[in-house]
Each structure stands twice: as C-alpha cells, then as structure tokens.
Coordinates of C-alpha atoms in Angstrom, one line a residue:
Chain E
M161 CA -3.7 -11.2 -10.0
V162 CA -1.8 -8.4 -8.3
R163 CA 2.2 -9.2 -7.4
T164 CA 2.6 -7.8 -4.6
P165 CA 5.7 -5.8 -3.4
L166 CA 7.9 -7.1 -0.4
L167 CA 8.8 -3.7 1.5
E168 CA 10.6 -2.7 4.7
S169 CA 11.8 0.2 6.8
P170 CA 15.5 1.0 7.6
V171 CA 13.5 2.9 10.7
L172 CA 11.7 -0.2 12.2
N173 CA 14.1 -2.5 10.9
D174 CA 16.6 -0.3 13.0
R175 CA 14.6 -0.6 16.7
L176 CA 14.2 -4.7 16.1
G177 CA 17.6 -5.2 14.9
G178 CA 17.3 -7.7 12.4
R179 CA 15.2 -7.5 8.8
V180 CA 11.8 -7.1 8.6
L181 CA 9.8 -7.2 5.5
V182 CA 6.4 -7.2 5.0
K183 CA 4.2 -8.9 2.1
P184 CA 1.2 -6.4 1.8
E185 CA -1.9 -8.8 0.7
M186 CA -4.5 -6.0 1.0
L187 CA -2.6 -4.9 -2.1
Q188 CA -4.6 -7.8 -4.0
K189 CA -7.4 -7.5 -5.8
T190 CA -10.6 -6.9 -3.5
G191 CA -8.0 -6.3 -0.5
S192 CA -6.6 -9.6 0.6
F193 CA -4.8 -12.5 -0.2
K194 CA -8.2 -14.5 -0.7
F195 CA -8.3 -13.7 -4.5
R196 CA -5.4 -16.4 -5.2
G197 CA -7.3 -19.5 -3.7
A198 CA -10.8 -18.2 -5.8
C199 CA -8.9 -17.6 -8.8
N200 CA -7.2 -21.0 -8.6
R201 CA -10.3 -22.8 -7.7
I202 CA -13.0 -21.3 -9.9
L203 CA -11.0 -21.2 -12.9
Q204 CA -10.3 -25.0 -12.6
L205 CA -14.5 -24.9 -12.6
T206 CA -16.0 -27.2 -16.4
P207 CA -18.2 -25.1 -18.3
E208 CA -20.9 -26.8 -17.3
E209 CA -20.1 -26.4 -12.9
R210 CA -19.8 -22.8 -14.2
R211 CA -23.5 -22.2 -15.2
G212 CA -24.8 -23.1 -11.6
G213 CA -22.5 -21.1 -10.4
V214 CA -20.6 -21.3 -6.8
V215 CA -21.9 -21.2 -3.4
A216 CA -19.2 -19.7 -0.4
W217 CA -19.6 -18.8 3.3
S218 CA -16.9 -16.3 4.1
S219 CA -17.3 -13.7 7.2
G220 CA -15.8 -11.2 4.9
N221 CA -12.6 -11.9 2.9
H222 CA -13.3 -15.1 0.8
A223 CA -17.0 -13.6 0.3
L224 CA -15.4 -10.2 -1.5
A225 CA -12.8 -12.4 -3.3
I226 CA -15.6 -15.3 -4.8
A227 CA -18.0 -12.5 -5.6
A228 CA -15.2 -10.4 -7.5
V229 CA -13.9 -13.8 -9.4
C230 CA -17.2 -14.8 -10.3
A231 CA -17.7 -11.3 -12.1
L232 CA -14.9 -11.5 -13.9
L233 CA -15.6 -14.8 -15.3
E234 CA -19.9 -14.2 -15.5
I235 CA -20.4 -16.5 -12.9
P236 CA -23.8 -16.8 -10.6
A237 CA -22.6 -16.0 -7.2
H238 CA -24.0 -16.9 -3.7
I239 CA -22.5 -15.6 -0.5
I240 CA -23.7 -16.8 3.1
M241 CA -22.0 -14.0 5.7
P242 CA -22.6 -13.3 9.1
E243 CA -24.7 -10.6 9.7
S244 CA -22.2 -9.0 12.6
A245 CA -19.5 -9.2 9.5
P246 CA -17.8 -5.4 8.5
K247 CA -20.3 -3.9 6.8
M248 CA -17.6 -2.5 3.9
K249 CA -17.4 -6.5 3.2
I250 CA -21.0 -7.0 2.7
E251 CA -21.5 -4.4 0.6
G252 CA -18.5 -5.2 -1.4
A253 CA -20.1 -8.7 -2.3
R254 CA -23.4 -6.9 -3.0
R255 CA -21.4 -4.9 -5.5
Y256 CA -19.8 -7.4 -7.1
G257 CA -23.3 -8.3 -7.8
A258 CA -23.1 -11.5 -5.7
Q259 CA -26.2 -13.0 -4.4
V260 CA -25.6 -12.3 -0.5
R261 CA -27.5 -14.3 2.1
L262 CA -27.1 -12.9 5.9
Y263 CA -27.1 -15.7 8.9
D264 CA -26.9 -15.5 12.5
R265 CA -23.5 -16.5 13.6
A266 CA -25.8 -17.7 17.4
T267 CA -28.0 -19.7 16.2
E268 CA -27.5 -20.4 12.5
N269 CA -25.5 -23.0 10.8
R270 CA -23.4 -21.4 7.4
E271 CA -22.6 -25.1 6.0
E272 CA -26.1 -26.1 6.3
I273 CA -27.6 -23.1 4.7
G274 CA -25.1 -23.4 1.8
A275 CA -25.7 -26.8 1.2
R276 CA -29.3 -26.0 0.7
I277 CA -28.5 -23.5 -1.7
A278 CA -26.5 -25.4 -3.6
E279 CA -28.4 -28.3 -4.0
A280 CA -31.6 -25.7 -5.2
E281 CA -29.0 -23.8 -7.8
G282 CA -27.3 -27.1 -8.9
A283 CA -24.1 -24.9 -7.4
V284 CA -20.3 -25.6 -6.9
I285 CA -19.0 -25.2 -2.7
V286 CA -15.7 -23.4 -3.1
P287 CA -14.8 -23.2 0.8
P288 CA -12.7 -21.2 2.3
Y289 CA -9.8 -23.1 3.1
D290 CA -10.8 -26.9 3.7
D291 CA -9.9 -27.4 -0.4
Y292 CA -6.6 -28.3 -1.9
K293 CA -6.7 -25.7 -5.2
V294 CA -7.8 -23.3 -2.5
M295 CA -4.3 -23.9 -0.7
A296 CA -2.3 -24.1 -3.3
G297 CA -4.3 -20.7 -4.9
Q298 CA -3.0 -19.4 -1.7
G299 CA 0.4 -20.5 -1.2
T300 CA 1.6 -18.2 -4.3
V301 CA 2.3 -15.8 -1.6
G302 CA 4.9 -17.7 -0.8
L303 CA 6.3 -19.0 -4.0
E304 CA 6.2 -14.7 -4.6
I305 CA 8.5 -14.4 -1.0
M306 CA 10.6 -16.6 -2.1
E307 CA 11.8 -15.5 -5.4
Q308 CA 11.3 -11.5 -3.9
C309 CA 14.3 -12.9 -1.5
R310 CA 16.3 -14.3 -4.4
D311 CA 16.1 -11.1 -6.1
L312 CA 17.1 -9.0 -3.4
G313 CA 20.0 -11.7 -2.5
I314 CA 18.6 -13.0 0.7
M315 CA 17.5 -15.8 2.3
P316 CA 14.4 -15.6 5.0
D317 CA 14.8 -17.0 8.5
H318 CA 10.9 -16.6 9.3
V319 CA 7.6 -16.1 7.4
L320 CA 4.8 -14.9 9.7
S321 CA 1.4 -15.7 8.2
S322 CA -2.2 -15.1 10.3
A323 CA -4.5 -18.3 10.6
S324 CA -7.8 -18.3 10.9
G325 CA -9.0 -21.8 8.8
G326 CA -5.2 -22.2 7.9
G327 CA -5.2 -22.2 4.0
L328 CA -2.9 -19.3 3.5
V329 CA 0.0 -20.5 6.2
A330 CA -0.1 -24.2 4.9
G331 CA -0.2 -23.1 1.2
I332 CA 3.0 -20.6 2.2
A333 CA 4.8 -23.3 4.8
T334 CA 3.9 -25.5 1.4
A335 CA 6.1 -23.3 -0.7
V336 CA 8.3 -21.3 1.1
R337 CA 9.3 -25.0 2.7
T338 CA 9.3 -26.9 -0.6
L339 CA 12.1 -24.1 -2.2
R340 CA 13.8 -23.7 1.6
P341 CA 13.8 -26.1 4.5
E342 CA 15.8 -24.3 6.7
T343 CA 13.0 -21.4 7.1
S344 CA 10.7 -21.5 9.6
V345 CA 7.2 -20.8 9.2
Y346 CA 5.0 -19.3 12.3
S347 CA 1.0 -19.5 12.7
V348 CA -0.4 -16.3 14.3
E349 CA -3.6 -16.0 15.7
P350 CA -5.3 -13.7 18.3
A351 CA -6.1 -14.9 22.2
G352 CA -8.6 -16.5 22.1
F353 CA -8.9 -17.9 18.8
D354 CA -6.0 -19.8 19.1
D355 CA -7.0 -23.2 18.1
L356 CA -3.9 -23.7 15.7
A357 CA -1.3 -22.9 18.5
R358 CA -3.2 -25.5 20.7
S359 CA -3.3 -28.4 18.3
L360 CA 0.3 -27.6 17.3
A361 CA 1.5 -28.1 20.3
C362 CA -0.8 -31.7 21.6
G363 CA -1.1 -32.9 18.2
Q364 CA -4.7 -32.7 17.3
R365 CA -7.5 -30.8 16.4
V366 CA -8.7 -28.7 19.2
E367 CA -11.7 -26.3 19.5
N368 CA -11.7 -23.1 20.5
A369 CA -14.2 -21.9 23.7
S370 CA -17.6 -20.1 22.4
G371 CA -18.4 -16.8 23.6
V372 CA -14.9 -15.3 22.8
M373 CA -14.3 -11.7 21.2
T374 CA -11.6 -10.6 19.1
L375 CA -10.8 -7.4 17.1
C376 CA -9.3 -9.4 14.2
D377 CA -13.0 -10.3 12.7
S378 CA -11.4 -12.4 9.4
L379 CA -9.6 -15.0 12.2
M380 CA -12.7 -16.2 13.9
V381 CA -12.8 -19.9 13.5
P382 CA -13.8 -22.9 16.0
T383 CA -11.3 -24.8 14.3
P384 CA -8.4 -25.8 12.5
G385 CA -9.5 -27.6 8.5
A386 CA -9.5 -30.9 8.4
L387 CA -7.3 -30.7 5.0
T388 CA -4.8 -28.1 6.2
F389 CA -4.1 -29.3 9.7
P390 CA -1.9 -32.0 8.8
T391 CA 0.1 -29.7 6.8
N392 CA 0.7 -27.1 9.2
H393 CA 1.0 -29.7 11.6
A394 CA 3.9 -31.3 9.3
L395 CA 5.2 -28.2 8.0
L396 CA 4.5 -25.6 11.0
A397 CA 7.8 -24.4 13.2
D398 CA 4.8 -23.3 16.3
G399 CA 1.4 -21.2 16.6
L400 CA 2.4 -17.6 18.0
V401 CA -0.8 -15.6 19.7
V402 CA -1.3 -11.8 19.9
N403 CA -3.8 -9.8 21.7
D404 CA -6.1 -7.2 21.0
V405 CA -3.9 -4.2 22.0
E406 CA -1.0 -6.0 20.3
V407 CA -3.0 -6.0 17.0
R408 CA -3.7 -2.5 17.5
V409 CA -0.3 -1.5 17.8
G410 CA 0.7 -3.7 14.8
M411 CA -2.2 -1.6 12.9
A412 CA -0.7 1.6 13.9
N413 CA 2.7 0.4 12.8
C414 CA 1.4 -0.4 9.1
F415 CA 0.1 2.8 9.2
E416 CA 3.4 4.6 10.4
H417 CA 6.2 2.6 8.6
F418 CA 4.0 1.2 5.7
K419 CA 1.6 3.8 4.8
L420 CA -0.4 0.3 4.6
V421 CA -4.4 0.0 5.8
A422 CA -4.4 -3.1 7.8
E423 CA -7.2 -4.8 8.9
P424 CA -6.7 -6.5 12.3
G425 CA -6.3 -9.7 11.1
G426 CA -4.1 -8.7 8.7
A427 CA -1.4 -6.8 11.0
A428 CA -1.6 -10.1 13.8
P429 CA 2.0 -11.0 12.4
L430 CA 3.7 -7.5 12.3
A431 CA 1.7 -7.5 16.1
A432 CA 3.7 -11.0 16.5
I433 CA 6.9 -9.6 16.2
L434 CA 6.5 -6.1 17.9
S435 CA 5.2 -7.8 21.0
G436 CA 8.8 -9.8 21.0
K437 CA 6.6 -13.3 20.4
L438 CA 9.2 -14.3 17.9
D439 CA 12.9 -13.1 18.0
V440 CA 13.9 -11.0 15.2
Q441 CA 17.3 -9.9 16.3
G442 CA 19.8 -10.6 13.3
K443 CA 17.4 -12.4 11.4
V444 CA 15.6 -11.7 8.1
T445 CA 12.0 -12.5 8.5
V446 CA 8.4 -11.9 6.4
A447 CA 5.5 -11.1 7.6
V448 CA 2.5 -11.4 5.4
L449 CA -0.2 -8.6 6.0
S450 CA -3.1 -10.7 4.9
G451 CA -5.8 -8.0 4.3
G452 CA -7.2 -4.2 4.4
N453 CA -10.8 -4.5 4.6
V454 CA -11.9 -2.6 7.6
D455 CA -14.3 -0.1 7.8
P456 CA -13.2 3.6 8.4
A457 CA -14.6 4.5 11.5
V458 CA -13.3 1.4 13.0
Y459 CA -9.8 2.1 11.6
S460 CA -10.1 6.0 12.7
E461 CA -10.4 4.8 16.2
I462 CA -7.9 2.1 16.3
L463 CA -5.1 5.2 14.8
Chain L
M166 CA 14.5 2.0 -4.6
V167 CA 10.8 0.0 -4.5
R168 CA 9.7 -0.6 -8.0
T169 CA 6.0 0.1 -6.7
P170 CA 3.0 -1.5 -8.5
L171 CA 0.2 -0.7 -10.9
L172 CA -3.0 -1.1 -8.6
E173 CA -6.9 -1.0 -10.1
S174 CA -9.9 -1.7 -8.4
P175 CA -12.7 -3.2 -10.6
V176 CA -15.2 -1.5 -8.7
L177 CA -14.0 1.9 -8.8
N178 CA -13.1 1.6 -12.8
D179 CA -17.3 0.8 -13.1
R180 CA -17.8 3.7 -11.6
L181 CA -15.8 5.7 -13.6
G182 CA -16.6 4.4 -16.3
G183 CA -13.0 3.7 -17.4
R184 CA -9.4 2.3 -16.0
V185 CA -7.8 3.9 -13.3
L186 CA -4.6 2.6 -12.4
V187 CA -2.4 3.8 -9.7
K188 CA 1.2 4.2 -8.9
P189 CA 1.7 4.4 -5.1
E190 CA 4.6 6.2 -4.0
M191 CA 3.7 6.2 -0.6
L192 CA 5.5 2.5 -0.8
Q193 CA 8.5 4.2 -1.8
K194 CA 11.2 4.4 0.4
T195 CA 10.3 7.3 3.2
G196 CA 6.8 6.9 2.2
S197 CA 7.1 9.3 -1.3
F198 CA 8.8 9.4 -4.4
K199 CA 11.4 12.0 -3.5
F200 CA 13.9 9.1 -2.2
R201 CA 13.8 8.3 -6.4
G202 CA 15.3 12.2 -6.9
A203 CA 17.2 12.3 -3.6
C204 CA 19.5 8.9 -4.6
N205 CA 19.7 9.9 -8.4
R206 CA 21.5 13.1 -7.2
I207 CA 23.7 12.4 -4.1
L208 CA 24.7 8.9 -5.8
Q209 CA 26.5 11.5 -8.6
L210 CA 28.4 13.6 -5.6
T211 CA 32.3 12.9 -5.8
P212 CA 34.3 11.7 -2.6
E213 CA 35.5 14.9 -1.8
E214 CA 31.3 16.8 -1.7
R215 CA 30.8 13.4 0.3
R216 CA 32.8 14.6 2.7
G217 CA 31.0 17.7 3.3
G218 CA 27.8 17.0 3.5
V219 CA 24.4 17.6 2.0
V220 CA 22.3 20.7 2.7
A221 CA 18.3 20.5 1.8
W222 CA 15.1 22.8 2.7
S223 CA 11.8 20.8 2.9
S224 CA 8.1 21.0 3.9
G225 CA 9.1 17.3 4.5
N226 CA 8.7 14.6 2.2
H227 CA 12.3 15.8 -0.1
A228 CA 13.9 16.0 3.8
L229 CA 13.2 12.8 4.9
A230 CA 14.6 11.7 1.2
I231 CA 17.8 13.1 1.8
A232 CA 18.0 12.3 5.4
A233 CA 17.5 8.6 4.7
V234 CA 19.6 8.7 1.4
C235 CA 22.2 10.1 3.6
A236 CA 22.4 8.1 6.1
L237 CA 22.8 4.5 4.1
L238 CA 25.8 6.6 2.6
E239 CA 27.1 7.7 5.6
I240 CA 27.3 11.4 4.4
P241 CA 26.3 14.1 6.9
A242 CA 22.7 15.8 6.5
H243 CA 21.1 19.5 7.1
I244 CA 17.7 19.7 6.9
I245 CA 15.9 23.0 6.9
M246 CA 11.9 22.8 7.8
P247 CA 9.4 25.0 8.5
E248 CA 8.2 25.1 12.0
S249 CA 4.6 24.2 10.7
A250 CA 5.8 20.9 8.7
P251 CA 3.7 17.5 10.0
K252 CA 5.5 16.5 13.0
M253 CA 6.2 12.8 11.9
K254 CA 8.2 14.6 8.7
I255 CA 10.2 16.6 11.2
E256 CA 10.8 13.4 13.3
G257 CA 11.4 11.1 10.7
A258 CA 14.2 13.4 9.2
R259 CA 15.9 13.6 13.3
R260 CA 15.4 9.6 13.0
Y261 CA 17.8 9.5 10.1
G262 CA 20.1 11.1 11.9
A263 CA 20.3 14.2 9.9
Q264 CA 20.7 17.8 11.7
V265 CA 17.5 19.4 11.7
R266 CA 17.0 23.6 11.4
L267 CA 13.6 25.1 11.9
Y268 CA 12.4 28.1 10.4
D269 CA 9.6 30.7 10.1
R270 CA 7.9 30.5 6.9
A271 CA 6.3 34.0 7.8
T272 CA 9.5 36.0 8.6
E273 CA 12.4 33.5 7.6
N274 CA 13.9 32.3 4.4
R275 CA 15.3 29.2 3.5
E276 CA 17.3 29.2 0.6
E277 CA 19.1 31.9 2.8
I278 CA 19.6 29.6 5.4
G279 CA 20.2 27.1 3.3
A280 CA 23.4 29.1 1.9
R281 CA 24.9 30.0 5.7
I282 CA 25.1 26.6 6.3
A283 CA 26.5 25.3 3.0
E284 CA 29.8 27.9 3.2
A285 CA 29.9 26.9 6.7
E286 CA 30.4 23.5 6.3
G287 CA 31.5 23.3 2.8
A288 CA 28.1 21.7 2.2
V289 CA 26.5 20.2 -1.7
I290 CA 23.0 21.9 -1.8
V291 CA 20.7 19.7 -2.8
P292 CA 17.1 21.4 -4.3
P293 CA 13.6 19.6 -3.9
Y294 CA 13.2 20.5 -8.0
D295 CA 15.1 22.5 -9.8
D296 CA 17.7 20.2 -10.6
Y297 CA 18.1 18.3 -13.6
K298 CA 19.5 15.2 -11.8
V299 CA 16.2 15.0 -9.1
M300 CA 14.2 15.4 -12.0
A301 CA 15.6 12.5 -13.7
G302 CA 15.4 10.6 -10.5
Q303 CA 11.6 11.3 -10.3
G304 CA 11.4 10.8 -13.7
T305 CA 11.8 6.9 -13.0
V306 CA 8.4 7.0 -12.0
G307 CA 6.9 7.8 -15.6
L308 CA 9.5 4.7 -16.7
E309 CA 8.2 2.4 -14.6
I310 CA 5.0 3.4 -15.4
M311 CA 5.4 2.7 -19.2
E312 CA 7.2 -0.6 -18.7
Q313 CA 4.0 -1.6 -16.3
C314 CA 1.4 -0.3 -18.9
R315 CA 3.2 -2.4 -21.6
D316 CA 3.2 -5.4 -19.6
L317 CA -0.5 -5.5 -18.9
G318 CA -0.6 -4.6 -23.0
I319 CA -2.5 -1.4 -22.2
M320 CA -1.2 1.9 -22.9
P321 CA -2.2 5.6 -20.9
D322 CA -4.1 7.5 -22.3
H323 CA -3.3 10.2 -19.9
V324 CA -0.9 10.2 -16.8
L325 CA -1.8 13.3 -13.6
S326 CA 0.6 13.9 -11.3
S327 CA 0.6 16.2 -7.9
A328 CA 2.4 19.5 -8.7
S329 CA 4.9 21.7 -5.7
G330 CA 7.7 22.6 -7.4
G331 CA 7.4 20.6 -10.9
G332 CA 10.1 18.4 -10.5
L333 CA 8.2 15.2 -10.5
V334 CA 5.7 15.8 -13.1
A335 CA 8.4 17.4 -15.5
G336 CA 10.8 14.1 -14.8
I337 CA 7.3 11.9 -15.6
A338 CA 6.2 13.7 -18.8
T339 CA 9.9 13.7 -20.1
A340 CA 9.8 10.0 -19.6
V341 CA 6.3 9.4 -20.6
R342 CA 6.0 11.3 -24.0
T343 CA 9.8 10.6 -25.0
L344 CA 8.0 6.4 -25.3
R345 CA 4.8 7.7 -26.2
P346 CA 4.3 11.3 -27.5
E347 CA 0.2 10.8 -27.5
T348 CA -0.1 10.1 -24.0
S349 CA -1.9 13.1 -22.0
V350 CA 0.3 14.3 -18.9
Y351 CA -1.5 16.6 -16.9
S352 CA 0.1 18.0 -12.9
V353 CA -3.0 18.1 -10.0
E354 CA -2.2 21.3 -7.9
P355 CA -4.3 22.5 -4.6
A356 CA -6.7 25.4 -5.2
G357 CA -4.4 28.6 -3.4
F358 CA -1.6 27.1 -4.9
D359 CA -2.0 26.7 -8.5
D360 CA 1.1 28.6 -9.8
L361 CA 1.8 26.2 -12.4
A362 CA -1.6 25.6 -13.6
R363 CA -2.0 29.4 -14.7
S364 CA 1.2 29.8 -15.4
L365 CA 0.7 27.0 -18.1
A366 CA -1.9 28.8 -18.8
C367 CA -0.2 32.3 -19.5
G368 CA 3.2 30.8 -20.8
Q369 CA 5.5 32.0 -17.7
R370 CA 5.9 31.8 -14.2
V371 CA 3.3 33.5 -11.7
E372 CA 3.1 33.7 -8.0
N373 CA 0.9 32.3 -5.4
A374 CA -1.1 34.8 -3.6
S375 CA 0.6 35.3 0.3
G376 CA -2.3 34.2 3.3
V377 CA -3.4 31.1 1.7
M378 CA -4.0 27.8 3.1
T379 CA -4.3 24.4 2.0
L380 CA -4.5 20.6 3.1
C381 CA -2.0 19.9 0.8
D382 CA 1.2 20.6 3.2
S383 CA 3.8 18.8 0.2
L384 CA 2.0 21.3 -2.6
M385 CA 3.2 24.7 -0.8
V386 CA 5.6 26.7 -2.9
P387 CA 5.3 30.3 -4.5
T388 CA 6.0 29.8 -7.7
P389 CA 7.2 27.2 -10.5
G390 CA 10.4 25.8 -10.5
A391 CA 13.2 28.2 -13.3
L392 CA 14.4 24.5 -14.3
T393 CA 11.0 22.4 -14.1
F394 CA 8.7 25.3 -15.9
P395 CA 9.9 25.3 -19.5
T396 CA 9.7 21.1 -19.1
N397 CA 6.5 21.6 -18.1
H398 CA 5.3 24.5 -20.6
A399 CA 6.6 22.0 -23.2
L400 CA 5.2 18.7 -22.2
L401 CA 2.4 19.2 -20.6
A402 CA -1.2 19.1 -21.7
D403 CA -2.8 20.8 -18.9
G404 CA -3.0 21.9 -15.1
L405 CA -5.9 20.9 -13.1
V406 CA -7.0 22.3 -9.8
V407 CA -8.8 20.4 -7.1
N408 CA -9.8 22.0 -3.3
D409 CA -9.6 20.6 0.4
V410 CA -12.8 18.9 -0.2
E411 CA -11.8 17.1 -2.9
V412 CA -8.7 16.3 -1.4
R413 CA -10.5 14.9 1.4
V414 CA -12.5 12.5 -1.2
G415 CA -9.5 10.9 -2.7
M416 CA -7.9 10.1 0.7
A417 CA -10.8 8.4 1.8
N418 CA -10.9 6.6 -1.2
C419 CA -7.5 5.5 -1.6
F420 CA -7.9 3.9 1.8
E421 CA -11.6 2.2 0.8
H422 CA -10.6 0.7 -2.9
F423 CA -6.5 0.6 -2.4
K424 CA -5.7 -0.1 1.2
L425 CA -3.4 2.9 0.9
V426 CA -2.4 5.6 3.1
A427 CA -2.1 8.9 1.0
E428 CA -1.4 12.2 2.5
P429 CA -3.1 15.2 1.3
G430 CA -1.4 15.8 -1.6
G431 CA -0.5 12.2 -2.3
A432 CA -4.3 12.2 -3.3
A433 CA -4.7 15.3 -5.7
P434 CA -4.5 13.2 -8.7
L435 CA -7.2 10.7 -8.0
A436 CA -9.3 13.6 -6.3
A437 CA -8.9 15.4 -9.6
I438 CA -10.5 12.4 -11.2
L439 CA -13.2 11.6 -9.3
S440 CA -14.2 15.4 -9.1
G441 CA -14.6 14.7 -12.8
K442 CA -11.8 17.3 -13.7
L443 CA -11.3 15.0 -16.7
D444 CA -12.7 13.2 -18.9
V445 CA -11.7 9.7 -18.0
Q446 CA -14.6 7.5 -19.6
G447 CA -13.7 5.2 -22.0
K448 CA -9.7 5.8 -21.0
V449 CA -6.8 4.1 -19.7
T450 CA -5.6 6.9 -16.9
V451 CA -3.0 6.8 -14.7
A452 CA -3.0 8.6 -11.2
V453 CA 0.4 8.7 -9.6
L454 CA 0.1 8.4 -5.5
S455 CA 3.3 11.0 -4.5
G456 CA 3.4 10.3 -0.6
G457 CA 1.7 9.1 2.3
N458 CA 3.3 10.8 5.1
V459 CA 0.4 11.8 7.4
D460 CA -0.1 12.7 10.9
P461 CA -2.5 9.9 12.5
A462 CA -4.5 12.6 14.0
V463 CA -5.0 14.0 11.1
Y464 CA -5.6 11.1 8.7
S465 CA -8.2 9.7 11.5
E466 CA -10.0 12.9 11.4
I467 CA -10.4 13.2 7.5
L468 CA -11.4 9.5 7.3

C-alpha cells in the first residue's frame, strides 16, 4: 500500500482564496484507491477460499486492484469487464494474470455472469463497493487524510470524494467524521450519473436514466449501493454534480498545478471546487483524486 | 517541503527483471527538486541580505523555486530567464511575484546581467548549482531515499539522477554514499549535453559543442559546475547519456506506470533504465524524477 501524500499548490490556493489539498490516489498501487479495499477483503479470505479464487466485475479500477492483489497472493482471479472499458484497464488486468471475461453493457448482466463463474469455479465474489470490508479498506484514505492534516497542524473543513457505488466516500466519511464530526464530507458525481446526489436529497435510493453518457468511465453505476447508501445518507453533507466540461478543467488543473495524471472520474472533486460548486474561501478543503488510469490518446485530447 | 514518496510498479518491475523505484520530485513544491536547494540557501540569508533580495538565473525550475521561496518569505526576487524557456515556467515565476528579465541565449550572458542587477539592487546572487548550501538542499532527496528504502527493508544498488550543472546528483551522491558507500550513483544527461559524462571520463571539466538541441530544456548547461564537479568526480560511478527518443519513452512510461507528469529532463533517469544503459536485473534501482514543468501542448504531442 502507498501512503499517498497530501499536496497543495500556493498558486491554486491564491486563486481560490482558501487552502485546497489533494490526496492523489492515482499514486496508489494499480493507479487508484481500489487497491485498498481489495487488499482488505482478499487478505481476510480463508486458506480454502483462496484456493477457489476470486470473481469480480468492474469497469476497470476494481478489476486492476483485484488482479494485482490476487497476483501478489497467488490466488486465481476472474474479472468481468464491459467491452467499452478503457483498453489500458482491460490490458492491465490481463497483465496481472487475471482471466478477463468481456461483456456487453447493453445486453448482458455482469452480476449473473459473475454468479455463474463463482459457482463453476468455487470462487468468492468480491463486490466493488457493497461490502463492509471493501468499504473499510477504502476508508484508510480518510484515516490518512486526518493524520496528515494533524501533522500539518490543520483540520479539514470539507472533504470531497467522487462516488460511483459510493464505497470510497462512505469509507472516508466514516473515518473522517468519527475522528472529527464537524468536518463536512461531500460526494461528487458526473451529470447523468448523479444517483447518489438525488438519493441523498430524497432519502431513498433512486436510479439514473439509461442511455446517458459521461466522460467519467469509472463513475457509471445505475444506483447507490444497498450497503453504502445508509452510511452515506447518515454521514454526507451533500452530493455535488459536475459536467464533462468541468471535469476536463479539473484534469487540466491536476496536470498544471500538481503534475498528476487524473482520469476523468479522478478529477471530479477538483472540478467541483474549481467550478464553484462549494465555497472554499477561507476554508481548508481536501479533494480526493481517486485514480489516474486513462488512455494516453484520450488524455492528450483533453489537455 | 514535500517528502515525496518512493513509488514502484509491479508491471514495470516484471518487465525489467529488477526492482525500480522512482522518487517523484515533480510532486515537490513548484514542480521540481529545486525548491529544496532554494529553501536551504535563502533561509540562511541575514535579515540585511533579505532586504536587498535575491537574483537568480535559470531556464525555469530554479526560477520557479526561487520565486516561490522569496514569495513565502516576502523577499524581492529578480530572475533572469532565456526567452526560449517554456512559457509555463516564465509565467509561473511571474505569478509568484518575481521580476523576470528575459535574455537571448545566443547573444547575451546571464551571469553578466545577474551581476549588474545584484549591484544595482544590493541583492544576493543565488546560483542554480555552484553553491554548497544549494547542493546540500538538493541532497535531502538522497537522505529521503535512504530513509524510505530502510523503511521498505531494502537497500539501493543504484541511484540515478539527471544532471545539468550537477548540483542535484552531487547532493544525492554525498548523502547516499555517506550512508552506504556500496551504492553506485549515476548521472544522466541528454545527448549533446553530456559534458558531465565526458568530464568524468577524462577527469576534468570539458565543454559541450554549441548549437546542439535537446528536448530536455532543463538540462542545457555548457559545462559541469566548478564546485559540483569535484564532488561528482569523487563520488559518481559513471555518467549515462540518453537521446530524445529514449526520453520520450521515459515520459510515456511515467504516465503509464506512475500517473506522473514528467518534463523531458525529469524522465531522463527512467529513460536510461528503459533503454538498457544500466543493467538493473536482480537489483534495486532508484530513479530520481527531477521535475514535471512541461507545457501541455508539448506533453500531448509526446504522449
């Protein structure tokens, strides 16, 4: 596990009139925070479960993390990925030695494919977010933020994290608000996939309309997780939403001010700050940058 | 100061058959290691010297570092930069409030311009490398590498750092080889600006031919430093040289495996490893990535 640093840019702080620190999880092993949850879950398998291996489905980052942890522990890994996932994520999972099964997002159901493989292989399903051990693993991001802020002699007023199924932001909110209840934690989602923001607003899990597109390939889920939503409903201050143009600006600012490669979903929290979705003036704000797995061609075009 | 992490990629390690760790100084304040030396030098100015301010010349990274440290300490900064320096570096120095004086590399002498300003303003010249306090500041990269390797339970066989005037590699070599004399430290330079490699080979400072070009804008000096060369001659194992194509491959690998934005000179040590300039099989090798200040247009084209 990499203890990712907390970075800030005096130039950006000046421009925003507040202190904005980023937690760069693209520097985490496999290029995203997902390695934390995968580690915590897979290290708790019994010796017998290890022999049967692991099944997981993912648009990319969870796949890479599962594949890498399984490679380290010499456990068989079966990964179900959409055909439309970024090429580098599919190839990456294969390079770690995982068996990758591609599926069509429009016509196939990944949960059903996963259940079939699990039964045939005697393998354990590791879900991307709806699992308390996975959520706890992602929560180490929040623990580190609080320790690192304490070392800097500051306390965060706001913490922002992107949300897909909501495991990362639920883990972070649990850690951060246990240690400091006064801190506000916000989820950030792309327009069209703002199921968590709308669910927080009405108090129950709602679904996204189908057929919508977003630049944020890692943040496309139909609805908040059954286990993550109660935690997020209890602990989050609000759900913020950003559009593709704002995400591009976020990515460019990660490049310019932090020399970090952010994938679209990874830049969403910085995008929310830069587009004024949250008042950061005079505050200490931490933006979690969740990952950096983006195809070079896509990245160049955005820069 | 950022204590930059030590990062590695299992995929890259597999490919190279050894353990390669990178020390990402693009995450340092102002986007390069230069902040370390500038801090160490400027913090030791007397109150009277502070009032007169600081003069420095630089193709970019030293300029940004001096400007940022002076801004923090509210000291006037005068920076002399070549007209051909990357736009983002010139604008960056100005954003920190420095007075920037541009000069023509072909027809003007930056040392003479600097001396004139120093005299007129009563300012202290802070050289980019030929200064023991600057070298000592850069050497903190080497101290951190040794501490971080110790925490990981490993010891580096090789440490590679790019060299322009040679202050960074001299500081690193002093720290690393004091703590572990068996470690070999290498400088890496771009073809056409391999003055240090050739000087190490013949035992005295030689000059580069004029009129040569390189992608590595931050590694263009005519000859090794008068103070840095004796240290480097005494402590370095060898001087490695990379061409522009190898540097591009190094930059693309920083993107792919580490999600880091490396400027051309910053990727030179990884370029040396990837192009087989050093045998890393079965070894522990640390590559210092010195900076990430590159124009987005240049970067996109290279990706």
